[in-house]
mmCIF file of C-alpha atoms in Angstrom:
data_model
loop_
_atom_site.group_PDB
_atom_site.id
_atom_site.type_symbol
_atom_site.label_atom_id
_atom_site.label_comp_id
_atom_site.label_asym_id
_atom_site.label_seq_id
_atom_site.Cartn_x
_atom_site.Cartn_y
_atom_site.Cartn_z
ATOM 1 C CA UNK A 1 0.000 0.000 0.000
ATOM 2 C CA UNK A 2 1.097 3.969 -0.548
ATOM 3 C CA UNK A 3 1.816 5.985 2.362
ATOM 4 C CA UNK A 4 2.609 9.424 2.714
ATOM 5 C CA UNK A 5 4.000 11.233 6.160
ATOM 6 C CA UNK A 6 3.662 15.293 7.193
ATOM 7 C CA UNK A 7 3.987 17.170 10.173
ATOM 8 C CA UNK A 8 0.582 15.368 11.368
ATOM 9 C CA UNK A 9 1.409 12.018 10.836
ATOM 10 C CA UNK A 10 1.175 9.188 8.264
ATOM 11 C CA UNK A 11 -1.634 8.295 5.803
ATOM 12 C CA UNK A 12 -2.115 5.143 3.786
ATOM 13 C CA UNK A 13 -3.824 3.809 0.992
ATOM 14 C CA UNK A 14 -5.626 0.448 0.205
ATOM 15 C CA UNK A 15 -3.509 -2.003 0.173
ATOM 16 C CA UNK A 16 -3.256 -4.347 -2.995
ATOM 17 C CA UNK A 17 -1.625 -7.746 -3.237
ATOM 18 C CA UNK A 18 0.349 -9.115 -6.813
ATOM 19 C CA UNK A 19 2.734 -11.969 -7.731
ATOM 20 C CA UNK A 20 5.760 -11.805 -8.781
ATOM 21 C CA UNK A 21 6.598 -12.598 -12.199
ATOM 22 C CA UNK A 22 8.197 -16.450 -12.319
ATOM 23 C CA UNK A 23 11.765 -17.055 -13.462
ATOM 24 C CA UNK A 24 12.278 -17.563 -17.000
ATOM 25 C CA UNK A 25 14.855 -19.651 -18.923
ATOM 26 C CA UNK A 26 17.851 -17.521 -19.351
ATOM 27 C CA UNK A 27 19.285 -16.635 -22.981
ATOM 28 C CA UNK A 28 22.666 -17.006 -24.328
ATOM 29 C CA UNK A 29 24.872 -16.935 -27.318
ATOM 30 C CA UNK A 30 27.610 -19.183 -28.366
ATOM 31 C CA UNK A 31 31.052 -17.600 -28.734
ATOM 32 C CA UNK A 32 32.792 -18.798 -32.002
ATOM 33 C CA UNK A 33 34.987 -21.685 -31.942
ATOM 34 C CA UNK A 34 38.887 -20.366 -32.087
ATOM 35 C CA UNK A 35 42.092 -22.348 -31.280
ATOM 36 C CA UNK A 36 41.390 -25.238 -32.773
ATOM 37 C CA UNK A 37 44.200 -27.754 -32.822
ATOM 38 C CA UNK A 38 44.090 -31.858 -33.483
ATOM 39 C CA UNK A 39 42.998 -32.039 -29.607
ATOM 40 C CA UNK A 40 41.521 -28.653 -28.475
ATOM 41 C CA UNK A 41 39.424 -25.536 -28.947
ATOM 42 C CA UNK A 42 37.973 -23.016 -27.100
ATOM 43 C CA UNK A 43 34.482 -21.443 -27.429
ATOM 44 C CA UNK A 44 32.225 -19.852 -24.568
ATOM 45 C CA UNK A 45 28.833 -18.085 -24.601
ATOM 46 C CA UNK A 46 27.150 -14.385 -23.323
ATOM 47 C CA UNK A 47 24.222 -14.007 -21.838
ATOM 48 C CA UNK A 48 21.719 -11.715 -23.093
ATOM 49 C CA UNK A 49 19.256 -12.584 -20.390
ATOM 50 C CA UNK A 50 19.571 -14.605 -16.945
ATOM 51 C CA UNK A 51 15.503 -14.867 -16.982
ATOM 52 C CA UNK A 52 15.055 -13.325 -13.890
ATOM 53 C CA UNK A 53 16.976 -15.558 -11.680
ATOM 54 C CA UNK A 54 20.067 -16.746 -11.038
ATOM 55 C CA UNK A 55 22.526 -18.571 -12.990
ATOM 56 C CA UNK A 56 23.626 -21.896 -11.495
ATOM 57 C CA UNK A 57 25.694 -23.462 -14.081
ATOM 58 C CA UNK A 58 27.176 -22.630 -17.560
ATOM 59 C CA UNK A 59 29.100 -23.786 -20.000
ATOM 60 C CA UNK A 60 29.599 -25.483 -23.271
ATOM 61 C CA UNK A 61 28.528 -29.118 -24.655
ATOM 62 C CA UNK A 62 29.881 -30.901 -27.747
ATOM 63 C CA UNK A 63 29.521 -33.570 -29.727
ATOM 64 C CA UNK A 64 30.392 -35.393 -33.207
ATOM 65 C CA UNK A 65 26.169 -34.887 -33.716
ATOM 66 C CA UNK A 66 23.996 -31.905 -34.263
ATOM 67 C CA UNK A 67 22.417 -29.944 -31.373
ATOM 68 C CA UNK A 68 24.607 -31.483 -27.999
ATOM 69 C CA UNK A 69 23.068 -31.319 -24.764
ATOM 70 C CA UNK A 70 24.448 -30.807 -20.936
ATOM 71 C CA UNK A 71 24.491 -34.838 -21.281
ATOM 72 C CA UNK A 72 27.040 -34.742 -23.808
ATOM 73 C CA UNK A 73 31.035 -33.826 -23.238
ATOM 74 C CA UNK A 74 30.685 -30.302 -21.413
ATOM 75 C CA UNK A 75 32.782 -28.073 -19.866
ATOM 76 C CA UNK A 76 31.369 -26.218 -16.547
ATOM 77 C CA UNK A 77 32.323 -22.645 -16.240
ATOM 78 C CA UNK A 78 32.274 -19.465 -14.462
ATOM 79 C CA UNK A 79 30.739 -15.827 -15.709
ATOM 80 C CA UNK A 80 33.000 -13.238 -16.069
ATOM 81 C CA UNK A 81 30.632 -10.180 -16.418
ATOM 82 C CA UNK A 82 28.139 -11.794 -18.952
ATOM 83 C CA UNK A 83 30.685 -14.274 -21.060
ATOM 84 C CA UNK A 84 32.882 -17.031 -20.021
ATOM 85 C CA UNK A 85 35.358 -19.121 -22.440
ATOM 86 C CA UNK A 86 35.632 -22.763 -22.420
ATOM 87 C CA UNK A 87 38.231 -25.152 -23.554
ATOM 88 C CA UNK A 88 37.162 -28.032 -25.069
ATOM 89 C CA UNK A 89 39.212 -31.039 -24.712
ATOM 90 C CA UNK A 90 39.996 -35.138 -25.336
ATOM 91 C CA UNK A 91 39.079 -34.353 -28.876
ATOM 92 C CA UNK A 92 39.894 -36.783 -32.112
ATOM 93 C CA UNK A 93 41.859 -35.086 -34.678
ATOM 94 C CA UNK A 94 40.442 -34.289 -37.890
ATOM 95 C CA UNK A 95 36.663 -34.936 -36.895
ATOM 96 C CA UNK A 96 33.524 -32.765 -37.142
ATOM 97 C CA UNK A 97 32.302 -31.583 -33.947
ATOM 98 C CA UNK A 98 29.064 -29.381 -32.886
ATOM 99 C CA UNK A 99 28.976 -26.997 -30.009
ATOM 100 C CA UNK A 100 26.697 -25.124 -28.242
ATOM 101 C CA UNK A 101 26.797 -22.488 -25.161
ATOM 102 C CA UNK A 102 24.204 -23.559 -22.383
ATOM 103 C CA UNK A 103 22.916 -21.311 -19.237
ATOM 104 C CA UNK A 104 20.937 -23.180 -16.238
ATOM 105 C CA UNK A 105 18.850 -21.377 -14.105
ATOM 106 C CA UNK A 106 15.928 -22.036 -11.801
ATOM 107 C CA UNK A 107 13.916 -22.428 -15.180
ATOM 108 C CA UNK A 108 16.039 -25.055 -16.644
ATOM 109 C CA UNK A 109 18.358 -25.448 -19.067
ATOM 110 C CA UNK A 110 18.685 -23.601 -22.541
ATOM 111 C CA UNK A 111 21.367 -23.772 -25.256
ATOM 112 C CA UNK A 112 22.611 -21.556 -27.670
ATOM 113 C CA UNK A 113 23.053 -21.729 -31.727
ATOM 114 C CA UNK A 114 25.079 -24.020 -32.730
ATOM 115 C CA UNK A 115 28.845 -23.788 -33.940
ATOM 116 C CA UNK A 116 30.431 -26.465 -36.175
ATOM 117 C CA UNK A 117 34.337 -26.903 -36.280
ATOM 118 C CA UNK A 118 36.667 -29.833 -37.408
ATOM 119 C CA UNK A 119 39.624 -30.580 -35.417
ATOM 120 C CA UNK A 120 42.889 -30.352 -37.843
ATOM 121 C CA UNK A 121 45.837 -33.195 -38.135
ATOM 122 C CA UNK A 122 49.044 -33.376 -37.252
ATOM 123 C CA UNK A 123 52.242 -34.991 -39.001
ATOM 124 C CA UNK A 124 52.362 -38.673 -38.204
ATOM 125 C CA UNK A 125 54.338 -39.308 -35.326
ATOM 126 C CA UNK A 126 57.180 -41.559 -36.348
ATOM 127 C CA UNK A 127 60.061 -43.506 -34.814
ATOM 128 C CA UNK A 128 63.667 -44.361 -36.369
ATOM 129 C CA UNK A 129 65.182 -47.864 -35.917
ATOM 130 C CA UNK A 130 68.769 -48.517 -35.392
ATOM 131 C CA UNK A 131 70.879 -48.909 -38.251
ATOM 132 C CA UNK A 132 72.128 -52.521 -38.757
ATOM 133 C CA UNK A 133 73.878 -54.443 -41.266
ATOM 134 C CA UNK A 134 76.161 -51.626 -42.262
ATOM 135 C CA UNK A 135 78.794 -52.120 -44.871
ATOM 136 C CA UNK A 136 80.985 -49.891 -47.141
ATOM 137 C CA UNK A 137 78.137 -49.298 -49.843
ATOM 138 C CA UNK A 138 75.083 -50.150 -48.055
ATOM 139 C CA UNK A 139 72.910 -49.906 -44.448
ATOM 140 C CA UNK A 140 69.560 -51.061 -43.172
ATOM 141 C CA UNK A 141 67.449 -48.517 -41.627
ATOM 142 C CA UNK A 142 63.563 -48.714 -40.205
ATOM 143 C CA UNK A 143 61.131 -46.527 -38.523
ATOM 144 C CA UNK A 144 58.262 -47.195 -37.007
ATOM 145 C CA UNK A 145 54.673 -45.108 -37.535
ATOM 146 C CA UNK A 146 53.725 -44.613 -33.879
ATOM 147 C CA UNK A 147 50.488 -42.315 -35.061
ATOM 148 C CA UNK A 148 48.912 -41.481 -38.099
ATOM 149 C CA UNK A 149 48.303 -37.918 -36.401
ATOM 150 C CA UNK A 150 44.384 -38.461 -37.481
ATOM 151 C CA UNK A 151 45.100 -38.969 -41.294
ATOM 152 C CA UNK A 152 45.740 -41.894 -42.726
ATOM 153 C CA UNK A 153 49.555 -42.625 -43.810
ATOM 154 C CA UNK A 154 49.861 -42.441 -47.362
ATOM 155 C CA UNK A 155 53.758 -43.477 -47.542
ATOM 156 C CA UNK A 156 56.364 -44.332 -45.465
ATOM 157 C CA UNK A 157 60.145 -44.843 -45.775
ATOM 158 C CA UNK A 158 63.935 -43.415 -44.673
ATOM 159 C CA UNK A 159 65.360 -40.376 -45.641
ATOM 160 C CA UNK A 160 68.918 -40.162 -45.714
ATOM 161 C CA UNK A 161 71.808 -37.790 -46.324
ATOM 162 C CA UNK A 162 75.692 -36.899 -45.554
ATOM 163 C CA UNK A 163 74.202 -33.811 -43.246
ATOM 164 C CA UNK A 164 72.363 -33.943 -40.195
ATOM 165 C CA UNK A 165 67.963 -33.788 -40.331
ATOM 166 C CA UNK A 166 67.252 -35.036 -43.923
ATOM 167 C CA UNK A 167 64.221 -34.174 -45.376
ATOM 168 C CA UNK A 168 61.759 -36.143 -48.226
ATOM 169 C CA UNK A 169 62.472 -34.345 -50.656
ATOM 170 C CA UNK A 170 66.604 -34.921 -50.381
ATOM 171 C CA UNK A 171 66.565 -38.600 -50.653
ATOM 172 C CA UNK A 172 64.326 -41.476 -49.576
#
């Protein structure tokens, strides 16, 4: 109810009851994906709206399908103003993942668009054997492919040379 005060006293008007308004989901963007390596990447989200409450948990969820959920891989962060960045993790190199931002409150859950990215490949990983059977004119070397660095291996062999690091294109 009003009131109003003056030398006299106080005076009040009828009072009137009324509900607050109820929590609504939040709303939030998803931060493009950046960094991406064979492994990593880092996205985030901002939130336009918290809904009226507060925000309990947010973060990011991926996933090699369309539209990933908080059940997926996700990362949990904090809110820095209204944005947070993740880093995504444990990821298989040259794959196609989907990501979306995500902000819980008392609501529930909702999820931002959703970003697609492909992880990128690295060089195979290789070993070199030990040289054996060496001679005046001839040697045998080996190696070893340890990792096809998420690509397959389309040749293999030794490079050799009378300096130190050959390359391919010297000699194989």
């Amino acid at each position: 109810r009003a009131y109003a005060t003056n030398g006299v006293g106080t005076g009040y008007g009828d009072p009137v009851s009324f509900r607050t308004s109820p929590v609504a989901l939040a709303e939030i963007t998803t931060a493009i994906v950046t960094d991406i390596t064979s492994t990593t990447a880092k996205s985030g989200g901002t939130l336009v709206s918290n809904g009226g409450g507060e925000i309990t948990a947010c973060g990011v969820c991926w996933g090699v399908n369309h539209e990933p959920k908080i059940t997926d891989n996700k990362t949990t962060d904090v809110l820095s103003g209204n944005s947070y960045t993740s880093t995504l993790t444990n990821l298989e190199s040259f794959r196609t993942y989907y990501v979306r931002a995500y902000a819980s409150n008392s609501a529930g859950t909702v999820y931002g668009e959703e970003r697609e990215f492909k992880t990128s490949t690295v060089p195979p990983t290789v070993i070199t054997g030990e040289i054996t059977n060496r001679s005046y004119r001839s040697a045998t070397a080996s190696g070893e492919v340890t990792s096809d660095g998420g690509n397959p291996v389309t040749d293999r062999g030794v490079c050799f040379a009378t300096h130190l690091n050959p390359k391919f294109s010297e000699n194989n």
